[in-house]
GROMACS .gro file of C-alpha atoms in nm:
model
  219
    1UNK     CA    1  -8.563  -2.672   4.515
    2UNK     CA    2  -8.540  -2.364   4.736
    3UNK     CA    3  -8.800  -2.186   4.523
    4UNK     CA    4  -9.043  -2.477   4.552
    5UNK     CA    5  -9.001  -2.500   4.930
    6UNK     CA    6  -9.059  -2.124   4.949
    7UNK     CA    7  -9.389  -2.175   4.766
    8UNK     CA    8  -9.484  -2.452   5.006
    9UNK     CA    9  -9.409  -2.224   5.302
   10UNK     CA   10  -9.629  -1.954   5.149
   11UNK     CA   11  -9.912  -2.205   5.101
   12UNK     CA   12  -9.876  -2.314   5.463
   13UNK     CA   13  -9.912  -1.953   5.573
   14UNK     CA   14 -10.228  -1.915   5.365
   15UNK     CA   15 -10.379  -2.229   5.516
   16UNK     CA   16 -10.302  -2.108   5.869
   17UNK     CA   17 -10.465  -1.772   5.797
   18UNK     CA   18 -10.771  -1.944   5.653
   19UNK     CA   19 -10.794  -2.170   5.955
   20UNK     CA   20 -10.799  -1.864   6.180
   21UNK     CA   21 -11.109  -1.732   6.004
   22UNK     CA   22 -11.425  -1.802   6.209
   23UNK     CA   23 -11.634  -1.817   5.892
   24UNK     CA   24 -11.424  -2.080   5.718
   25UNK     CA   25 -11.376  -2.284   6.033
   26UNK     CA   26 -11.752  -2.295   6.093
   27UNK     CA   27 -11.845  -2.642   6.216
   28UNK     CA   28 -12.036  -2.875   5.988
   29UNK     CA   29 -12.383  -3.000   6.079
   30UNK     CA   30 -12.259  -3.352   6.168
   31UNK     CA   31 -11.950  -3.501   6.324
   32UNK     CA   32 -11.742  -3.447   6.013
   33UNK     CA   33 -11.439  -3.670   5.960
   34UNK     CA   34 -11.383  -3.903   6.255
   35UNK     CA   35 -11.185  -4.217   6.337
   36UNK     CA   36 -11.286  -4.489   6.091
   37UNK     CA   37 -11.393  -4.244   5.817
   38UNK     CA   38 -11.282  -4.316   5.461
   39UNK     CA   39 -11.248  -4.032   5.212
   40UNK     CA   40 -11.219  -4.143   4.848
   41UNK     CA   41 -11.111  -3.869   4.605
   42UNK     CA   42 -11.085  -3.837   4.229
   43UNK     CA   43 -10.857  -3.554   4.118
   44UNK     CA   44 -10.680  -3.395   3.825
   45UNK     CA   45 -10.311  -3.339   3.891
   46UNK     CA   46 -10.051  -3.118   3.729
   47UNK     CA   47  -9.690  -3.235   3.764
   48UNK     CA   48  -9.420  -2.968   3.741
   49UNK     CA   49  -9.070  -3.125   3.738
   50UNK     CA   50  -8.780  -2.921   3.872
   51UNK     CA   51  -8.439  -3.010   3.727
   52UNK     CA   52  -8.242  -2.932   4.042
   53UNK     CA   53  -7.940  -3.132   3.926
   54UNK     CA   54  -7.871  -3.375   3.644
   55UNK     CA   55  -7.582  -3.538   3.460
   56UNK     CA   56  -7.549  -3.730   3.134
   57UNK     CA   57  -7.239  -3.942   3.080
   58UNK     CA   58  -7.037  -3.926   2.862
   59UNK     CA   59  -7.203  -3.662   2.641
   60UNK     CA   60  -7.280  -3.396   2.905
   61UNK     CA   61  -7.591  -3.179   2.926
   62UNK     CA   62  -7.900  -3.211   3.143
   63UNK     CA   63  -8.231  -3.396   3.143
   64UNK     CA   64  -8.556  -3.209   3.075
   65UNK     CA   65  -8.900  -3.353   3.159
   66UNK     CA   66  -9.211  -3.177   3.028
   67UNK     CA   67  -9.492  -3.082   3.271
   68UNK     CA   68  -9.781  -3.332   3.268
   69UNK     CA   69 -10.154  -3.328   3.348
   70UNK     CA   70 -10.323  -3.654   3.448
   71UNK     CA   71 -10.616  -3.799   3.650
   72UNK     CA   72 -10.550  -3.987   3.975
   73UNK     CA   73 -10.736  -4.143   4.267
   74UNK     CA   74 -10.652  -4.145   4.635
   75UNK     CA   75 -10.798  -4.270   4.959
   76UNK     CA   76 -10.758  -4.141   5.315
   77UNK     CA   77 -10.839  -4.367   5.611
   78UNK     CA   78 -10.875  -4.192   5.948
   79UNK     CA   79 -10.693  -4.376   6.228
   80UNK     CA   80 -10.810  -4.107   6.470
   81UNK     CA   81 -11.014  -3.790   6.424
   82UNK     CA   82 -10.696  -3.600   6.331
   83UNK     CA   83 -10.457  -3.861   6.188
   84UNK     CA   84 -10.512  -4.036   5.855
   85UNK     CA   85 -10.317  -4.256   5.616
   86UNK     CA   86 -10.345  -4.155   5.250
   87UNK     CA   87 -10.270  -4.377   4.953
   88UNK     CA   88 -10.253  -4.221   4.606
   89UNK     CA   89 -10.198  -4.381   4.265
   90UNK     CA   90 -10.206  -4.276   3.902
   91UNK     CA   91 -10.063  -4.348   3.557
   92UNK     CA   92  -9.917  -4.081   3.330
   93UNK     CA   93  -9.695  -4.036   3.026
   94UNK     CA   94  -9.399  -3.796   3.018
   95UNK     CA   95  -9.169  -3.668   2.744
   96UNK     CA   96  -8.793  -3.669   2.809
   97UNK     CA   97  -8.518  -3.481   2.629
   98UNK     CA   98  -8.149  -3.405   2.680
   99UNK     CA   99  -8.048  -3.039   2.662
  100UNK     CA  100  -7.708  -2.888   2.580
  101UNK     CA  101  -7.531  -3.218   2.515
  102UNK     CA  102  -7.226  -3.265   2.293
  103UNK     CA  103  -7.480  -3.333   2.015
  104UNK     CA  104  -7.703  -3.036   2.101
  105UNK     CA  105  -8.059  -3.088   2.220
  106UNK     CA  106  -8.167  -3.450   2.177
  107UNK     CA  107  -8.518  -3.591   2.214
  108UNK     CA  108  -8.500  -3.911   2.422
  109UNK     CA  109  -8.861  -4.024   2.395
  110UNK     CA  110  -9.172  -4.088   2.601
  111UNK     CA  111  -9.225  -4.310   2.904
  112UNK     CA  112  -9.520  -4.417   3.117
  113UNK     CA  113  -9.493  -4.401   3.495
  114UNK     CA  114  -9.704  -4.535   3.781
  115UNK     CA  115  -9.638  -4.325   4.093
  116UNK     CA  116  -9.768  -4.449   4.428
  117UNK     CA  117  -9.768  -4.222   4.735
  118UNK     CA  118  -9.824  -4.329   5.095
  119UNK     CA  119  -9.844  -4.040   5.343
  120UNK     CA  120  -9.933  -3.990   5.707
  121UNK     CA  121 -10.159  -3.684   5.740
  122UNK     CA  122 -10.255  -3.457   6.027
  123UNK     CA  123 -10.598  -3.294   5.981
  124UNK     CA  124 -10.635  -2.967   6.169
  125UNK     CA  125 -11.016  -2.931   6.173
  126UNK     CA  126 -11.172  -3.271   6.092
  127UNK     CA  127 -11.510  -3.172   6.246
  128UNK     CA  128 -11.534  -2.845   6.051
  129UNK     CA  129 -11.663  -2.773   5.704
  130UNK     CA  130 -11.314  -2.651   5.605
  131UNK     CA  131 -11.039  -2.896   5.703
  132UNK     CA  132 -10.673  -2.820   5.617
  133UNK     CA  133 -10.409  -3.089   5.658
  134UNK     CA  134 -10.036  -3.153   5.628
  135UNK     CA  135  -9.858  -3.479   5.557
  136UNK     CA  136  -9.531  -3.657   5.487
  137UNK     CA  137  -9.448  -3.997   5.348
  138UNK     CA  138  -9.296  -4.208   5.073
  139UNK     CA  139  -9.322  -4.216   4.693
  140UNK     CA  140  -9.240  -4.512   4.469
  141UNK     CA  141  -9.251  -4.451   4.094
  142UNK     CA  142  -9.220  -4.735   3.842
  143UNK     CA  143  -9.155  -4.669   3.472
  144UNK     CA  144  -9.267  -4.876   3.174
  145UNK     CA  145  -9.365  -4.854   2.806
  146UNK     CA  146  -9.059  -4.657   2.697
  147UNK     CA  147  -9.087  -4.521   2.341
  148UNK     CA  148  -8.748  -4.411   2.202
  149UNK     CA  149  -8.749  -4.102   1.981
  150UNK     CA  150  -8.523  -4.266   1.720
  151UNK     CA  151  -8.218  -4.113   1.556
  152UNK     CA  152  -7.949  -4.092   1.822
  153UNK     CA  153  -8.173  -4.273   2.072
  154UNK     CA  154  -8.274  -4.625   1.968
  155UNK     CA  155  -8.380  -4.751   2.310
  156UNK     CA  156  -8.383  -4.642   2.673
  157UNK     CA  157  -8.507  -4.752   3.014
  158UNK     CA  158  -8.575  -4.574   3.345
  159UNK     CA  159  -8.512  -4.732   3.686
  160UNK     CA  160  -8.777  -4.741   3.957
  161UNK     CA  161  -8.735  -4.437   4.184
  162UNK     CA  162  -8.804  -4.403   4.557
  163UNK     CA  163  -8.824  -4.071   4.741
  164UNK     CA  164  -8.988  -3.863   5.012
  165UNK     CA  165  -9.318  -3.669   4.991
  166UNK     CA  166  -9.421  -3.347   5.167
  167UNK     CA  167  -9.789  -3.250   5.147
  168UNK     CA  168 -10.028  -2.969   5.229
  169UNK     CA  169 -10.395  -2.947   5.134
  170UNK     CA  170 -10.753  -2.890   5.239
  171UNK     CA  171 -11.094  -3.055   5.212
  172UNK     CA  172 -11.418  -2.855   5.210
  173UNK     CA  173 -11.748  -3.028   5.284
  174UNK     CA  174 -11.985  -2.927   5.004
  175UNK     CA  175 -12.297  -3.118   5.112
  176UNK     CA  176 -12.354  -3.448   5.287
  177UNK     CA  177 -12.066  -3.685   5.210
  178UNK     CA  178 -11.927  -3.474   4.923
  179UNK     CA  179 -11.603  -3.279   4.964
  180UNK     CA  180 -11.399  -3.050   4.740
  181UNK     CA  181 -11.024  -3.091   4.766
  182UNK     CA  182 -10.706  -2.903   4.678
  183UNK     CA  183 -10.364  -3.051   4.745
  184UNK     CA  184  -9.996  -2.969   4.686
  185UNK     CA  185  -9.720  -3.228   4.712
  186UNK     CA  186  -9.345  -3.178   4.688
  187UNK     CA  187  -9.160  -3.494   4.587
  188UNK     CA  188  -8.789  -3.535   4.664
  189UNK     CA  189  -8.721  -3.782   4.388
  190UNK     CA  190  -8.432  -3.884   4.166
  191UNK     CA  191  -8.439  -4.086   3.844
  192UNK     CA  192  -8.181  -4.276   3.641
  193UNK     CA  193  -8.213  -4.354   3.269
  194UNK     CA  194  -8.005  -4.589   3.055
  195UNK     CA  195  -7.988  -4.495   2.686
  196UNK     CA  196  -7.892  -4.730   2.400
  197UNK     CA  197  -7.828  -5.031   2.622
  198UNK     CA  198  -7.630  -4.834   2.878
  199UNK     CA  199  -7.400  -4.654   2.633
  200UNK     CA  200  -7.527  -4.331   2.790
  201UNK     CA  201  -7.639  -4.299   3.154
  202UNK     CA  202  -7.846  -4.006   3.276
  203UNK     CA  203  -7.921  -3.913   3.638
  204UNK     CA  204  -8.165  -3.641   3.740
  205UNK     CA  205  -8.306  -3.497   4.063
  206UNK     CA  206  -8.658  -3.428   3.938
  207UNK     CA  207  -8.813  -3.311   4.268
  208UNK     CA  208  -9.152  -3.251   4.101
  209UNK     CA  209  -9.428  -3.041   4.253
  210UNK     CA  210  -9.776  -3.193   4.215
  211UNK     CA  211 -10.081  -2.965   4.215
  212UNK     CA  212 -10.418  -3.140   4.253
  213UNK     CA  213 -10.787  -3.049   4.265
  214UNK     CA  214 -11.090  -3.273   4.274
  215UNK     CA  215 -11.392  -3.416   4.452
  216UNK     CA  216 -11.409  -3.661   4.741
  217UNK     CA  217 -11.680  -3.888   4.884
  218UNK     CA  218 -11.688  -3.981   5.254
  219UNK     CA  219 -11.780  -4.332   5.367
   0.00000   0.00000   0.00000
């Protein structure tokens, strides 16, 4: 967790330095993003879970979740020139395994998830071609379509998880209503899995980092 927050702090420093550059902060030809603007984005995201703490009872070990790449869509609505609400949704499949248990490394299976983020953003330079922003909010992730690996694991389920979101990113006006976007989110999220009808319970603080890049269209 500390390492991921350190990376977020470094990214914040980079954004501040970029904002200070007169060239990057050059104003766009029109009013840019203003109150009432809607920015719809399509992005590719990379999800990097961090196993900050986990437990598996009664067999011991820890949960491992593989990194995942997936498409997603999000929408920002500007309440004022600087403040926007962002909603983000996507669907992705992840592979789960249990490491260093009493039975060694055990493949649990695959599961689909539908994460939804709602964040409140502050946009530093909404009237400029380059517009960095920061945000914070809530994540709700629902899990479905569990596919047990078989063998020691015949079935499993994962509870819906709720956690906090920290965000930093930037939009760059390419031409007209089109924007390029990069975004980094840090989720503070736990998950609980029940294996073989509750015979084994696993808890994990995933705290995934989400890296995103894509294109947005302003309405």
